[in-house]
Amino acid sequence: MARVPYVTQDELDPEYRDHIVSSLQPGKTLNVYSAIGNNQSVLDGLREFLGALWNHSGLTDRQREIVILTTSSEIDSTYEWHQHVNIATDAGLEPAEIDAIARDDRRSLSEVERALVAYTRAVVRGRVTDALHDAVVEYVGEETAVGAAAVAAGYLALGRLIDAFAVEIEAGDTFAGWELE
């Protein structure tokens, strides 16, 4: 059971009501945002921040989902993993590649993707080295390296909120699983 109530749209001020609804699944209320909605200002700022990461990181959709899935796997966030499995599939990741990310098996990924996975895991662990940073910059440039680190750190923060509030997968959904195949 969640540690905070899931607020409904009717409980929010009108300008925040759409903040608890998925932008990718119109009409679907997400528990994570409903939990954070207990503080409407924080919800507003978090949605703006995550939106900037989503839209302006410089990563391709596929790369962004690799970073988010890697972060989710690293912190064992079943909720975040579940939310992003379908998004990652839509972004071009195959189920076997998603499974490989869960196992930290990078062999099926391109060189650039392997560098992003290593970098993401280091960001989440707080162990980025000059060599890891330089490798990512070599592949994607400074601006996108900053975006990759920000996506990893942003979804790490979101995962910690999910954990703090014991956010549950939405009613009617079944966990996608750490292994899809």
PDB file of N, CA, C and O in Angstrom, residues 69-71 73-75 100-106 116-127 152:
ATOM      1  N   LEU A  69      15.776   2.754 -18.652  1.00  0.00           N
ATOM      2  CA  LEU A  69      15.709   1.347 -18.240  1.00  0.00           C
ATOM      3  C   LEU A  69      16.943   0.950 -17.432  1.00  0.00           C
ATOM      4  O   LEU A  69      16.839   0.208 -16.449  1.00  0.00           O
ATOM      5  N   THR A  70      18.102   1.441 -17.838  1.00  0.00           N
ATOM      6  CA  THR A  70      19.329   1.148 -17.091  1.00  0.00           C
ATOM      7  C   THR A  70      19.234   1.708 -15.677  1.00  0.00           C
ATOM      8  O   THR A  70      19.580   1.022 -14.702  1.00  0.00           O
ATOM      9  N   THR A  71      18.754   2.927 -15.551  1.00  0.00           N
ATOM     10  CA  THR A  71      18.574   3.533 -14.229  1.00  0.00           C
ATOM     11  C   THR A  71      17.587   2.709 -13.404  1.00  0.00           C
ATOM     12  O   THR A  71      17.861   2.385 -12.239  1.00  0.00           O
ATOM     13  N   SER A  73      16.755  -0.401 -13.700  1.00  0.00           N
ATOM     14  CA  SER A  73      17.359  -1.690 -13.363  1.00  0.00           C
ATOM     15  C   SER A  73      18.371  -1.535 -12.241  1.00  0.00           C
ATOM     16  O   SER A  73      18.391  -2.327 -11.291  1.00  0.00           O
ATOM     17  N   GLU A  74      19.189  -0.520 -12.336  1.00  0.00           N
ATOM     18  CA  GLU A  74      20.252  -0.300 -11.343  1.00  0.00           C
ATOM     19  C   GLU A  74      19.679  -0.084  -9.946  1.00  0.00           C
ATOM     20  O   GLU A  74      20.270  -0.529  -8.961  1.00  0.00           O
ATOM     21  N   ILE A  75      18.530   0.583  -9.851  1.00  0.00           N
ATOM     22  CA  ILE A  75      17.946   0.862  -8.529  1.00  0.00           C
ATOM     23  C   ILE A  75      16.799  -0.096  -8.206  1.00  0.00           C
ATOM     24  O   ILE A  75      16.129   0.068  -7.186  1.00  0.00           O
ATOM     25  N   ALA A 100      18.393  -7.843 -21.817  1.00  0.00           N
ATOM     26  CA  ALA A 100      19.843  -7.709 -21.644  1.00  0.00           C
ATOM     27  C   ALA A 100      20.181  -6.523 -20.737  1.00  0.00           C
ATOM     28  O   ALA A 100      21.102  -6.609 -19.923  1.00  0.00           O
ATOM     29  N   ILE A 101      19.433  -5.436 -20.856  1.00  0.00           N
ATOM     30  CA  ILE A 101      19.660  -4.279 -19.982  1.00  0.00           C
ATOM     31  C   ILE A 101      19.403  -4.672 -18.532  1.00  0.00           C
ATOM     32  O   ILE A 101      20.173  -4.310 -17.640  1.00  0.00           O
ATOM     33  N   ALA A 102      18.351  -5.438 -18.283  1.00  0.00           N
ATOM     34  CA  ALA A 102      18.051  -5.880 -16.914  1.00  0.00           C
ATOM     35  C   ALA A 102      19.187  -6.723 -16.341  1.00  0.00           C
ATOM     36  O   ALA A 102      19.469  -6.652 -15.146  1.00  0.00           O
ATOM     37  N   ARG A 103      19.852  -7.497 -17.203  1.00  0.00           N
ATOM     38  CA  ARG A 103      20.953  -8.360 -16.758  1.00  0.00           C
ATOM     39  C   ARG A 103      22.307  -7.664 -16.834  1.00  0.00           C
ATOM     40  O   ARG A 103      23.327  -8.251 -16.482  1.00  0.00           O
ATOM     41  N   ASP A 104      22.338  -6.447 -17.331  1.00  0.00           N
ATOM     42  CA  ASP A 104      23.570  -5.712 -17.606  1.00  0.00           C
ATOM     43  C   ASP A 104      24.467  -6.497 -18.568  1.00  0.00           C
ATOM     44  O   ASP A 104      25.685  -6.573 -18.396  1.00  0.00           O
ATOM     45  N   ASP A 105      23.844  -7.043 -19.588  1.00  0.00           N
ATOM     46  CA  ASP A 105      24.546  -7.742 -20.663  1.00  0.00           C
ATOM     47  C   ASP A 105      24.499  -6.822 -21.880  1.00  0.00           C
ATOM     48  O   ASP A 105      23.469  -6.697 -22.524  1.00  0.00           O
ATOM     49  N   ARG A 106      25.608  -6.184 -22.183  1.00  0.00           N
ATOM     50  CA  ARG A 106      25.642  -5.132 -23.197  1.00  0.00           C
ATOM     51  C   ARG A 106      26.000  -5.630 -24.597  1.00  0.00           C
ATOM     52  O   ARG A 106      26.063  -4.841 -25.532  1.00  0.00           O
ATOM     53  N   LEU A 116      26.706   4.401 -23.167  1.00  0.00           N
ATOM     54  CA  LEU A 116      25.628   5.047 -22.425  1.00  0.00           C
ATOM     55  C   LEU A 116      25.201   4.216 -21.213  1.00  0.00           C
ATOM     56  O   LEU A 116      24.935   4.767 -20.136  1.00  0.00           O
ATOM     57  N   VAL A 117      25.136   2.899 -21.374  1.00  0.00           N
ATOM     58  CA  VAL A 117      24.785   2.032 -20.246  1.00  0.00           C
ATOM     59  C   VAL A 117      25.841   2.128 -19.154  1.00  0.00           C
ATOM     60  O   VAL A 117      25.526   2.293 -17.965  1.00  0.00           O
ATOM     61  N   ALA A 118      27.104   2.043 -19.526  1.00  0.00           N
ATOM     62  CA  ALA A 118      28.180   2.137 -18.534  1.00  0.00           C
ATOM     63  C   ALA A 118      28.147   3.495 -17.827  1.00  0.00           C
ATOM     64  O   ALA A 118      28.288   3.571 -16.594  1.00  0.00           O
ATOM     65  N   TYR A 119      27.943   4.547 -18.595  1.00  0.00           N
ATOM     66  CA  TYR A 119      27.888   5.898 -18.046  1.00  0.00           C
ATOM     67  C   TYR A 119      26.689   6.047 -17.106  1.00  0.00           C
ATOM     68  O   TYR A 119      26.818   6.580 -15.998  1.00  0.00           O
ATOM     69  N   THR A 120      25.536   5.556 -17.538  1.00  0.00           N
ATOM     70  CA  THR A 120      24.324   5.648 -16.710  1.00  0.00           C
ATOM     71  C   THR A 120      24.512   4.927 -15.390  1.00  0.00           C
ATOM     72  O   THR A 120      24.190   5.465 -14.321  1.00  0.00           O
ATOM     73  N   ARG A 121      25.040   3.707 -15.449  1.00  0.00           N
ATOM     74  CA  ARG A 121      25.248   2.962 -14.201  1.00  0.00           C
ATOM     75  C   ARG A 121      26.214   3.720 -13.282  1.00  0.00           C
ATOM     76  O   ARG A 121      26.016   3.773 -12.068  1.00  0.00           O
ATOM     77  N   ALA A 122      27.223   4.349 -13.849  1.00  0.00           N
ATOM     78  CA  ALA A 122      28.177   5.117 -13.051  1.00  0.00           C
ATOM     79  C   ALA A 122      27.519   6.364 -12.456  1.00  0.00           C
ATOM     80  O   ALA A 122      27.775   6.708 -11.294  1.00  0.00           O
ATOM     81  N   VAL A 123      26.677   7.042 -13.230  1.00  0.00           N
ATOM     82  CA  VAL A 123      25.964   8.211 -12.706  1.00  0.00           C
ATOM     83  C   VAL A 123      25.102   7.796 -11.519  1.00  0.00           C
ATOM     84  O   VAL A 123      25.120   8.428 -10.464  1.00  0.00           O
ATOM     85  N   VAL A 124      24.345   6.725 -11.685  1.00  0.00           N
ATOM     86  CA  VAL A 124      23.448   6.255 -10.619  1.00  0.00           C
ATOM     87  C   VAL A 124      24.239   5.858  -9.377  1.00  0.00           C
ATOM     88  O   VAL A 124      23.823   6.141  -8.248  1.00  0.00           O
ATOM     89  N   ARG A 125      25.388   5.255  -9.570  1.00  0.00           N
ATOM     90  CA  ARG A 125      26.223   4.823  -8.435  1.00  0.00           C
ATOM     91  C   ARG A 125      27.069   5.961  -7.857  1.00  0.00           C
ATOM     92  O   ARG A 125      27.707   5.785  -6.827  1.00  0.00           O
ATOM     93  N   GLY A 126      27.114   7.093  -8.550  1.00  0.00           N
ATOM     94  CA  GLY A 126      27.975   8.184  -8.119  1.00  0.00           C
ATOM     95  C   GLY A 126      29.442   7.874  -8.338  1.00  0.00           C
ATOM     96  O   GLY A 126      30.298   8.253  -7.546  1.00  0.00           O
ATOM     97  N   ARG A 127      29.736   7.181  -9.459  1.00  0.00           N
ATOM     98  CA  ARG A 127      31.099   6.712  -9.718  1.00  0.00           C
ATOM     99  C   ARG A 127      31.562   7.018 -11.150  1.00  0.00           C
ATOM    100  O   ARG A 127      32.232   6.212 -11.772  1.00  0.00           O
ATOM    101  N   ALA A 152      19.614  10.241 -16.415  1.00  0.00           N
ATOM    102  CA  ALA A 152      19.908   9.215 -15.409  1.00  0.00           C
ATOM    103  C   ALA A 152      19.643   9.745 -14.001  1.00  0.00           C
ATOM    104  O   ALA A 152      18.976   9.082 -13.196  1.00  0.00           O
TER     105      ALA A 152
END
